C-alpha cells in the first residue's frame, strides 16, 4: 500500500530504473509514517562512502511522544540496499545528468516500510509540455469512453 508519492518526480524526470530500499527509522517516526504524515517533495538521495542516504524527507513529529523523545522531522536517514545495487547505482550516477530521487513510500504485505527510489534523468521544458499534452489527451479519451 502506497503511503506517500512524489508526484513532482514523474513530472520533472524520466525514470530509468527503480529500486526498493529499506529505511532506518527511529521509533517516533513510525506512527506518523503510517498515518500519511510524510512528504517526499523536497527529498533527494545521495551516496556517501558506499552507503545511500535520503535528505529532506519530512516526517511529522508524533504528538503523543514527549518533546525530548521526539525526532527531527527532516533528518538524514540511511537507506538499506545490497552492496551490488549500490555499486550499480553509483556507476550510473557518474554519467552526466543522472540523479537518484525518491519515488514513493509504501508498506509491504508483512508490514515493513520501504522506499522506492528511481535512477532518473531530468526532462527538458518541451518534454514537460509534451507529457502534459499526453496526460490531457488520455483524460479526454477516458472521459469519452466512459460516456460511450
PDB file of N, CA and C in Angstrom, residues 10-103:
ATOM      1  N   UNK A  10       7.803  12.390 -11.207  1.00  0.00           N
ATOM      2  CA  UNK A  10       7.380  11.880 -12.511  1.00  0.00           C
ATOM      3  C   UNK A  10       7.214  13.005 -13.530  1.00  0.00           C
ATOM      4  N   UNK A  11       6.981  14.227 -13.050  1.00  0.00           N
ATOM      5  CA  UNK A  11       6.845  15.365 -13.948  1.00  0.00           C
ATOM      6  C   UNK A  11       8.204  15.929 -14.340  1.00  0.00           C
ATOM      7  N   UNK A  12       9.118  16.004 -13.384  1.00  0.00           N
ATOM      8  CA  UNK A  12      10.419  16.625 -13.607  1.00  0.00           C
ATOM      9  C   UNK A  12      11.457  15.704 -14.256  1.00  0.00           C
ATOM     10  N   UNK A  13      11.297  14.378 -14.091  1.00  0.00           N
ATOM     11  CA  UNK A  13      12.336  13.436 -14.509  1.00  0.00           C
ATOM     12  C   UNK A  13      11.769  12.293 -15.338  1.00  0.00           C
ATOM     13  N   UNK A  14      12.631  11.703 -16.172  1.00  0.00           N
ATOM     14  CA  UNK A  14      12.353  10.425 -16.822  1.00  0.00           C
ATOM     15  C   UNK A  14      12.969   9.350 -15.940  1.00  0.00           C
ATOM     16  N   UNK A  15      12.153   8.451 -15.426  1.00  0.00           N
ATOM     17  CA  UNK A  15      12.632   7.402 -14.527  1.00  0.00           C
ATOM     18  C   UNK A  15      13.160   6.246 -15.382  1.00  0.00           C
ATOM     19  N   UNK A  16      14.433   5.902 -15.194  1.00  0.00           N
ATOM     20  CA  UNK A  16      15.056   4.840 -15.970  1.00  0.00           C
ATOM     21  C   UNK A  16      15.069   3.504 -15.224  1.00  0.00           C
ATOM     22  N   UNK A  17      15.433   3.512 -13.953  1.00  0.00           N
ATOM     23  CA  UNK A  17      15.457   2.294 -13.129  1.00  0.00           C
ATOM     24  C   UNK A  17      14.808   2.589 -11.795  1.00  0.00           C
ATOM     25  N   UNK A  18      14.206   1.553 -11.202  1.00  0.00           N
ATOM     26  CA  UNK A  18      13.617   1.676  -9.871  1.00  0.00           C
ATOM     27  C   UNK A  18      14.228   0.645  -8.951  1.00  0.00           C
ATOM     28  N   UNK A  19      14.456   1.052  -7.711  1.00  0.00           N
ATOM     29  CA  UNK A  19      14.972   0.163  -6.679  1.00  0.00           C
ATOM     30  C   UNK A  19      14.111   0.323  -5.437  1.00  0.00           C
ATOM     31  N   UNK A  20      14.005  -0.739  -4.657  1.00  0.00           N
ATOM     32  CA  UNK A  20      13.279  -0.694  -3.400  1.00  0.00           C
ATOM     33  C   UNK A  20      14.280  -0.815  -2.265  1.00  0.00           C
ATOM     34  N   UNK A  21      14.211   0.124  -1.327  1.00  0.00           N
ATOM     35  CA  UNK A  21      15.161   0.164  -0.223  1.00  0.00           C
ATOM     36  C   UNK A  21      14.420   0.243   1.102  1.00  0.00           C
ATOM     37  N   UNK A  22      15.031  -0.324   2.117  1.00  0.00           N
ATOM     38  CA  UNK A  22      14.514  -0.167   3.472  1.00  0.00           C
ATOM     39  C   UNK A  22      14.993   1.161   4.028  1.00  0.00           C
ATOM     40  N   UNK A  23      14.343   1.646   5.085  1.00  0.00           N
ATOM     41  CA  UNK A  23      14.715   2.920   5.700  1.00  0.00           C
ATOM     42  C   UNK A  23      15.040   2.657   7.168  1.00  0.00           C
ATOM     43  N   UNK A  24      16.131   3.241   7.648  1.00  0.00           N
ATOM     44  CA  UNK A  24      16.443   3.165   9.073  1.00  0.00           C
ATOM     45  C   UNK A  24      15.670   4.270   9.776  1.00  0.00           C
ATOM     46  N   UNK A  25      14.714   3.877  10.621  1.00  0.00           N
ATOM     47  CA  UNK A  25      13.840   4.828  11.293  1.00  0.00           C
ATOM     48  C   UNK A  25      14.049   4.796  12.801  1.00  0.00           C
ATOM     49  N   UNK A  26      13.628   5.874  13.449  1.00  0.00           N
ATOM     50  CA  UNK A  26      13.583   5.957  14.900  1.00  0.00           C
ATOM     51  C   UNK A  26      12.149   5.601  15.306  1.00  0.00           C
ATOM     52  N   UNK A  27      11.960   5.156  16.528  1.00  0.00           N
ATOM     53  CA  UNK A  27      10.646   4.701  16.982  1.00  0.00           C
ATOM     54  C   UNK A  27       9.538   5.713  16.819  1.00  0.00           C
ATOM     55  N   UNK A  28       9.818   6.998  17.056  1.00  0.00           N
ATOM     56  CA  UNK A  28       8.767   8.012  16.985  1.00  0.00           C
ATOM     57  C   UNK A  28       8.408   8.383  15.544  1.00  0.00           C
ATOM     58  N   UNK A  29       9.131   7.855  14.552  1.00  0.00           N
ATOM     59  CA  UNK A  29       8.834   8.154  13.148  1.00  0.00           C
ATOM     60  C   UNK A  29       7.821   7.193  12.548  1.00  0.00           C
ATOM     61  N   UNK A  30       7.614   6.070  13.202  1.00  0.00           N
ATOM     62  CA  UNK A  30       6.774   5.024  12.628  1.00  0.00           C
ATOM     63  C   UNK A  30       5.291   5.410  12.566  1.00  0.00           C
ATOM     64  N   UNK A  31       4.756   5.927  13.648  1.00  0.00           N
ATOM     65  CA  UNK A  31       3.327   6.255  13.700  1.00  0.00           C
ATOM     66  C   UNK A  31       2.934   7.355  12.704  1.00  0.00           C
ATOM     67  N   UNK A  32       3.687   8.460  12.612  1.00  0.00           N
ATOM     68  CA  UNK A  32       3.331   9.465  11.597  1.00  0.00           C
ATOM     69  C   UNK A  32       3.435   8.914  10.171  1.00  0.00           C
ATOM     70  N   UNK A  33       4.385   8.014   9.922  1.00  0.00           N
ATOM     71  CA  UNK A  33       4.515   7.416   8.590  1.00  0.00           C
ATOM     72  C   UNK A  33       3.265   6.632   8.234  1.00  0.00           C
ATOM     73  N   UNK A  34       2.785   5.829   9.153  1.00  0.00           N
ATOM     74  CA  UNK A  34       1.600   5.017   8.900  1.00  0.00           C
ATOM     75  C   UNK A  34       0.365   5.897   8.707  1.00  0.00           C
ATOM     76  N   UNK A  35       0.349   7.066   9.369  1.00  0.00           N
ATOM     77  CA  UNK A  35      -0.785   7.992   9.262  1.00  0.00           C
ATOM     78  C   UNK A  35      -0.631   9.011   8.136  1.00  0.00           C
ATOM     79  N   UNK A  36       0.232   8.733   7.156  1.00  0.00           N
ATOM     80  CA  UNK A  36       0.433   9.575   5.966  1.00  0.00           C
ATOM     81  C   UNK A  36       0.936  10.983   6.285  1.00  0.00           C
ATOM     82  N   UNK A  37       1.703  11.153   7.322  1.00  0.00           N
ATOM     83  CA  UNK A  37       2.253  12.456   7.684  1.00  0.00           C
ATOM     84  C   UNK A  37       3.698  12.561   7.193  1.00  0.00           C
ATOM     85  N   UNK A  38       3.899  12.282   5.900  1.00  0.00           N
ATOM     86  CA  UNK A  38       5.231  12.283   5.312  1.00  0.00           C
ATOM     87  C   UNK A  38       5.195  13.023   3.975  1.00  0.00           C
ATOM     88  N   UNK A  39       6.290  13.718   3.663  1.00  0.00           N
ATOM     89  CA  UNK A  39       6.388  14.454   2.409  1.00  0.00           C
ATOM     90  C   UNK A  39       7.716  14.133   1.731  1.00  0.00           C
ATOM     91  N   UNK A  40       7.658  13.792   0.444  1.00  0.00           N
ATOM     92  CA  UNK A  40       8.851  13.488  -0.342  1.00  0.00           C
ATOM     93  C   UNK A  40       9.164  14.565  -1.368  1.00  0.00           C
ATOM     94  N   UNK A  41       8.408  15.650  -1.386  1.00  0.00           N
ATOM     95  CA  UNK A  41       8.514  16.615  -2.479  1.00  0.00           C
ATOM     96  C   UNK A  41       9.886  17.284  -2.570  1.00  0.00           C
ATOM     97  N   UNK A  42      10.558  17.521  -1.441  1.00  0.00           N
ATOM     98  CA  UNK A  42      11.855  18.191  -1.486  1.00  0.00           C
ATOM     99  C   UNK A  42      13.004  17.237  -1.160  1.00  0.00           C
ATOM    100  N   UNK A  43      12.740  15.959  -1.129  1.00  0.00           N
ATOM    101  CA  UNK A  43      13.761  14.988  -0.742  1.00  0.00           C
ATOM    102  C   UNK A  43      14.629  14.589  -1.932  1.00  0.00           C
ATOM    103  N   UNK A  44      15.863  14.206  -1.627  1.00  0.00           N
ATOM    104  CA  UNK A  44      16.758  13.676  -2.644  1.00  0.00           C
ATOM    105  C   UNK A  44      17.682  12.660  -1.992  1.00  0.00           C
ATOM    106  N   UNK A  45      18.259  11.784  -2.808  1.00  0.00           N
ATOM    107  CA  UNK A  45      19.141  10.725  -2.317  1.00  0.00           C
ATOM    108  C   UNK A  45      20.567  10.987  -2.800  1.00  0.00           C
ATOM    109  N   UNK A  46      21.514  10.508  -2.020  1.00  0.00           N
ATOM    110  CA  UNK A  46      22.916  10.607  -2.418  1.00  0.00           C
ATOM    111  C   UNK A  46      23.688   9.434  -1.835  1.00  0.00           C
ATOM    112  N   UNK A  47      24.848   9.162  -2.434  1.00  0.00           N
ATOM    113  CA  UNK A  47      25.708   8.069  -1.983  1.00  0.00           C
ATOM    114  C   UNK A  47      26.963   8.668  -1.369  1.00  0.00           C
ATOM    115  N   UNK A  48      27.294   8.178  -0.168  1.00  0.00           N
ATOM    116  CA  UNK A  48      28.495   8.647   0.519  1.00  0.00           C
ATOM    117  C   UNK A  48      29.154   7.449   1.191  1.00  0.00           C
ATOM    118  N   UNK A  49      30.406   7.206   0.865  1.00  0.00           N
ATOM    119  CA  UNK A  49      31.196   6.115   1.445  1.00  0.00           C
ATOM    120  C   UNK A  49      30.525   4.749   1.259  1.00  0.00           C
ATOM    121  N   UNK A  50      29.935   4.514   0.086  1.00  0.00           N
ATOM    122  CA  UNK A  50      29.323   3.226  -0.207  1.00  0.00           C
ATOM    123  C   UNK A  50      27.986   2.994   0.478  1.00  0.00           C
ATOM    124  N   UNK A  51      27.368   4.051   1.009  1.00  0.00           N
ATOM    125  CA  UNK A  51      26.053   3.953   1.640  1.00  0.00           C
ATOM    126  C   UNK A  51      25.124   4.983   0.999  1.00  0.00           C
ATOM    127  N   UNK A  52      23.828   4.659   0.960  1.00  0.00           N
ATOM    128  CA  UNK A  52      22.842   5.548   0.348  1.00  0.00           C
ATOM    129  C   UNK A  52      22.061   6.245   1.461  1.00  0.00           C
ATOM    130  N   UNK A  53      21.887   7.557   1.314  1.00  0.00           N
ATOM    131  CA  UNK A  53      21.162   8.352   2.301  1.00  0.00           C
ATOM    132  C   UNK A  53      20.071   9.147   1.608  1.00  0.00           C
ATOM    133  N   UNK A  54      19.021   9.490   2.370  1.00  0.00           N
ATOM    134  CA  UNK A  54      17.976  10.377   1.864  1.00  0.00           C
ATOM    135  C   UNK A  54      17.948  11.612   2.755  1.00  0.00           C
ATOM    136  N   UNK A  55      17.893  12.768   2.103  1.00  0.00           N
ATOM    137  CA  UNK A  55      17.899  14.041   2.821  1.00  0.00           C
ATOM    138  C   UNK A  55      16.680  14.847   2.396  1.00  0.00           C
ATOM    139  N   UNK A  56      16.043  15.506   3.346  1.00  0.00           N
ATOM    140  CA  UNK A  56      14.912  16.372   3.034  1.00  0.00           C
ATOM    141  C   UNK A  56      13.562  15.688   3.109  1.00  0.00           C
ATOM    142  N   UNK A  57      13.517  14.402   3.451  1.00  0.00           N
ATOM    143  CA  UNK A  57      12.231  13.715   3.606  1.00  0.00           C
ATOM    144  C   UNK A  57      11.628  14.150   4.943  1.00  0.00           C
ATOM    145  N   UNK A  58      10.455  14.759   4.915  1.00  0.00           N
ATOM    146  CA  UNK A  58       9.837  15.313   6.110  1.00  0.00           C
ATOM    147  C   UNK A  58       8.851  14.309   6.693  1.00  0.00           C
ATOM    148  N   UNK A  59       9.115  13.870   7.917  1.00  0.00           N
ATOM    149  CA  UNK A  59       8.187  13.028   8.672  1.00  0.00           C
ATOM    150  C   UNK A  59       7.760  13.844   9.880  1.00  0.00           C
ATOM    151  N   UNK A  60       6.469  14.114  10.007  1.00  0.00           N
ATOM    152  CA  UNK A  60       5.957  14.960  11.087  1.00  0.00           C
ATOM    153  C   UNK A  60       6.264  14.350  12.451  1.00  0.00           C
ATOM    154  N   UNK A  61       6.373  15.223  13.435  1.00  0.00           N
ATOM    155  CA  UNK A  61       6.616  14.751  14.793  1.00  0.00           C
ATOM    156  C   UNK A  61       5.348  14.116  15.346  1.00  0.00           C
ATOM    157  N   UNK A  62       5.523  13.080  16.161  1.00  0.00           N
ATOM    158  CA  UNK A  62       4.388  12.395  16.778  1.00  0.00           C
ATOM    159  C   UNK A  62       4.026  13.142  18.054  1.00  0.00           C
ATOM    160  N   UNK A  63       2.769  13.569  18.158  1.00  0.00           N
ATOM    161  CA  UNK A  63       2.347  14.449  19.242  1.00  0.00           C
ATOM    162  C   UNK A  63       2.328  13.775  20.611  1.00  0.00           C
ATOM    163  N   UNK A  64       2.075  12.471  20.674  1.00  0.00           N
ATOM    164  CA  UNK A  64       1.932  11.793  21.956  1.00  0.00           C
ATOM    165  C   UNK A  64       3.267  11.439  22.606  1.00  0.00           C
ATOM    166  N   UNK A  65       4.369  11.629  21.885  1.00  0.00           N
ATOM    167  CA  UNK A  65       5.695  11.378  22.438  1.00  0.00           C
ATOM    168  C   UNK A  65       6.183  12.691  23.043  1.00  0.00           C
ATOM    169  N   UNK A  66       6.912  12.626  24.125  1.00  0.00           N
ATOM    170  CA  UNK A  66       7.443  13.830  24.759  1.00  0.00           C
ATOM    171  C   UNK A  66       8.374  14.591  23.839  1.00  0.00           C
ATOM    172  N   UNK A  67       8.582  15.856  24.145  1.00  0.00           N
ATOM    173  CA  UNK A  67       9.406  16.716  23.295  1.00  0.00           C
ATOM    174  C   UNK A  67      10.846  16.209  23.199  1.00  0.00           C
ATOM    175  N   UNK A  68      11.368  15.624  24.249  1.00  0.00           N
ATOM    176  CA  UNK A  68      12.750  15.176  24.252  1.00  0.00           C
ATOM    177  C   UNK A  68      12.915  13.797  23.612  1.00  0.00           C
ATOM    178  N   UNK A  69      11.849  13.036  23.520  1.00  0.00           N
ATOM    179  CA  UNK A  69      11.905  11.711  22.904  1.00  0.00           C
ATOM    180  C   UNK A  69      11.575  11.758  21.425  1.00  0.00           C
ATOM    181  N   UNK A  70      11.195  12.911  20.919  1.00  0.00           N
ATOM    182  CA  UNK A  70      10.779  13.047  19.531  1.00  0.00           C
ATOM    183  C   UNK A  70      12.000  13.094  18.603  1.00  0.00           C
ATOM    184  N   UNK A  71      11.733  13.013  17.311  1.00  0.00           N
ATOM    185  CA  UNK A  71      12.788  13.017  16.297  1.00  0.00           C
ATOM    186  C   UNK A  71      12.808  14.352  15.554  1.00  0.00           C
ATOM    187  N   UNK A  72      13.891  14.596  14.834  1.00  0.00           N
ATOM    188  CA  UNK A  72      13.975  15.774  13.980  1.00  0.00           C
ATOM    189  C   UNK A  72      13.255  15.444  12.672  1.00  0.00           C
ATOM    190  N   UNK A  73      12.303  16.270  12.222  1.00  0.00           N
ATOM    191  CA  UNK A  73      11.474  15.921  11.059  1.00  0.00           C
ATOM    192  C   UNK A  73      12.226  15.711   9.754  1.00  0.00           C
ATOM    193  N   UNK A  74      13.277  16.478   9.493  1.00  0.00           N
ATOM    194  CA  UNK A  74      13.959  16.373   8.196  1.00  0.00           C
ATOM    195  C   UNK A  74      15.384  15.839   8.335  1.00  0.00           C
ATOM    196  N   UNK A  75      15.618  14.960   9.272  1.00  0.00           N
ATOM    197  CA  UNK A  75      16.976  14.452   9.473  1.00  0.00           C
ATOM    198  C   UNK A  75      17.393  13.558   8.300  1.00  0.00           C
ATOM    199  N   UNK A  76      18.690  13.327   8.175  1.00  0.00           N
ATOM    200  CA  UNK A  76      19.227  12.455   7.130  1.00  0.00           C
ATOM    201  C   UNK A  76      19.010  11.009   7.570  1.00  0.00           C
ATOM    202  N   UNK A  77      18.417  10.205   6.680  1.00  0.00           N
ATOM    203  CA  UNK A  77      18.119   8.812   7.006  1.00  0.00           C
ATOM    204  C   UNK A  77      18.893   7.888   6.075  1.00  0.00           C
ATOM    205  N   UNK A  78      19.358   6.791   6.624  1.00  0.00           N
ATOM    206  CA  UNK A  78      20.130   5.823   5.839  1.00  0.00           C
ATOM    207  C   UNK A  78      19.163   4.869   5.148  1.00  0.00           C
ATOM    208  N   UNK A  79      19.463   4.544   3.890  1.00  0.00           N
ATOM    209  CA  UNK A  79      18.666   3.586   3.132  1.00  0.00           C
ATOM    210  C   UNK A  79      19.415   2.261   3.070  1.00  0.00           C
ATOM    211  N   UNK A  80      18.674   1.176   3.126  1.00  0.00           N
ATOM    212  CA  UNK A  80      19.260  -0.156   3.154  1.00  0.00           C
ATOM    213  C   UNK A  80      19.117  -0.815   1.787  1.00  0.00           C
ATOM    214  N   UNK A  81      20.252  -1.019   1.119  1.00  0.00           N
ATOM    215  CA  UNK A  81      20.310  -1.670  -0.189  1.00  0.00           C
ATOM    216  C   UNK A  81      21.449  -2.681  -0.180  1.00  0.00           C
ATOM    217  N   UNK A  82      21.404  -3.628  -1.121  1.00  0.00           N
ATOM    218  CA  UNK A  82      22.512  -4.570  -1.268  1.00  0.00           C
ATOM    219  C   UNK A  82      23.728  -3.847  -1.824  1.00  0.00           C
ATOM    220  N   UNK A  83      24.902  -4.391  -1.542  1.00  0.00           N
ATOM    221  CA  UNK A  83      26.157  -3.781  -1.995  1.00  0.00           C
ATOM    222  C   UNK A  83      26.230  -3.734  -3.521  1.00  0.00           C
ATOM    223  N   UNK A  84      25.756  -4.788  -4.200  1.00  0.00           N
ATOM    224  CA  UNK A  84      25.768  -4.808  -5.675  1.00  0.00           C
ATOM    225  C   UNK A  84      24.862  -3.722  -6.238  1.00  0.00           C
ATOM    226  N   UNK A  85      23.696  -3.536  -5.613  1.00  0.00           N
ATOM    227  CA  UNK A  85      22.785  -2.493  -6.076  1.00  0.00           C
ATOM    228  C   UNK A  85      23.416  -1.113  -5.914  1.00  0.00           C
ATOM    229  N   UNK A  86      24.074  -0.888  -4.792  1.00  0.00           N
ATOM    230  CA  UNK A  86      24.720   0.399  -4.548  1.00  0.00           C
ATOM    231  C   UNK A  86      25.817   0.651  -5.577  1.00  0.00           C
ATOM    232  N   UNK A  87      26.594  -0.385  -5.893  1.00  0.00           N
ATOM    233  CA  UNK A  87      27.671  -0.233  -6.873  1.00  0.00           C
ATOM    234  C   UNK A  87      27.130   0.085  -8.263  1.00  0.00           C
ATOM    235  N   UNK A  88      26.043  -0.588  -8.681  1.00  0.00           N
ATOM    236  CA  UNK A  88      25.469  -0.296  -9.994  1.00  0.00           C
ATOM    237  C   UNK A  88      24.873   1.110 -10.030  1.00  0.00           C
ATOM    238  N   UNK A  89      24.229   1.517  -8.951  1.00  0.00           N
ATOM    239  CA  UNK A  89      23.664   2.871  -8.887  1.00  0.00           C
ATOM    240  C   UNK A  89      24.777   3.897  -8.966  1.00  0.00           C
ATOM    241  N   UNK A  90      25.863   3.652  -8.242  1.00  0.00           N
ATOM    242  CA  UNK A  90      26.981   4.593  -8.218  1.00  0.00           C
ATOM    243  C   UNK A  90      27.604   4.760  -9.606  1.00  0.00           C
ATOM    244  N   UNK A  91      27.717   3.647 -10.350  1.00  0.00           N
ATOM    245  CA  UNK A  91      28.266   3.719 -11.713  1.00  0.00           C
ATOM    246  C   UNK A  91      27.358   4.519 -12.630  1.00  0.00           C
ATOM    247  N   UNK A  92      26.035   4.328 -12.492  1.00  0.00           N
ATOM    248  CA  UNK A  92      25.101   5.016 -13.369  1.00  0.00           C
ATOM    249  C   UNK A  92      24.978   6.499 -13.030  1.00  0.00           C
ATOM    250  N   UNK A  93      25.114   6.839 -11.744  1.00  0.00           N
ATOM    251  CA  UNK A  93      25.034   8.245 -11.340  1.00  0.00           C
ATOM    252  C   UNK A  93      26.233   9.026 -11.860  1.00  0.00           C
ATOM    253  N   UNK A  94      27.363   8.345 -12.050  1.00  0.00           N
ATOM    254  CA  UNK A  94      28.572   9.011 -12.547  1.00  0.00           C
ATOM    255  C   UNK A  94      28.369   9.588 -13.950  1.00  0.00           C
ATOM    256  N   UNK A  95      27.396   9.041 -14.696  1.00  0.00           N
ATOM    257  CA  UNK A  95      27.113   9.581 -16.015  1.00  0.00           C
ATOM    258  C   UNK A  95      26.496  10.974 -15.878  1.00  0.00           C
ATOM    259  N   UNK A  96      26.666  11.792 -16.910  1.00  0.00           N
ATOM    260  CA  UNK A  96      26.173  13.161 -16.865  1.00  0.00           C
ATOM    261  C   UNK A  96      24.644  13.201 -16.886  1.00  0.00           C
ATOM    262  N   UNK A  97      24.064  13.992 -15.995  1.00  0.00           N
ATOM    263  CA  UNK A  97      22.626  14.213 -15.988  1.00  0.00           C
ATOM    264  C   UNK A  97      21.825  13.194 -15.216  1.00  0.00           C
ATOM    265  N   UNK A  98      22.462  12.203 -14.615  1.00  0.00           N
ATOM    266  CA  UNK A  98      21.740  11.165 -13.877  1.00  0.00           C
ATOM    267  C   UNK A  98      21.660  11.549 -12.396  1.00  0.00           C
ATOM    268  N   UNK A  99      20.535  11.247 -11.774  1.00  0.00           N
ATOM    269  CA  UNK A  99      20.340  11.544 -10.367  1.00  0.00           C
ATOM    270  C   UNK A  99      19.500  10.456  -9.717  1.00  0.00           C
ATOM    271  N   UNK A 100      19.499  10.431  -8.404  1.00  0.00           N
ATOM    272  CA  UNK A 100      18.769   9.425  -7.632  1.00  0.00           C
ATOM    273  C   UNK A 100      17.711  10.151  -6.821  1.00  0.00           C
ATOM    274  N   UNK A 101      16.428   9.830  -7.080  1.00  0.00           N
ATOM    275  CA  UNK A 101      15.340  10.538  -6.410  1.00  0.00           C
ATOM    276  C   UNK A 101      14.381   9.555  -5.764  1.00  0.00           C
ATOM    277  N   UNK A 102      13.744   9.944  -4.653  1.00  0.00           N
ATOM    278  CA  UNK A 102      12.734   9.086  -4.030  1.00  0.00           C
ATOM    279  C   UNK A 102      11.420   9.175  -4.804  1.00  0.00           C
ATOM    280  N   UNK A 103      10.769   8.028  -5.004  1.00  0.00           N
ATOM    281  CA  UNK A 103       9.513   7.998  -5.752  1.00  0.00           C
ATOM    282  C   UNK A 103       8.302   7.852  -4.841  1.00  0.00           C
TER     283      UNK A 103
END
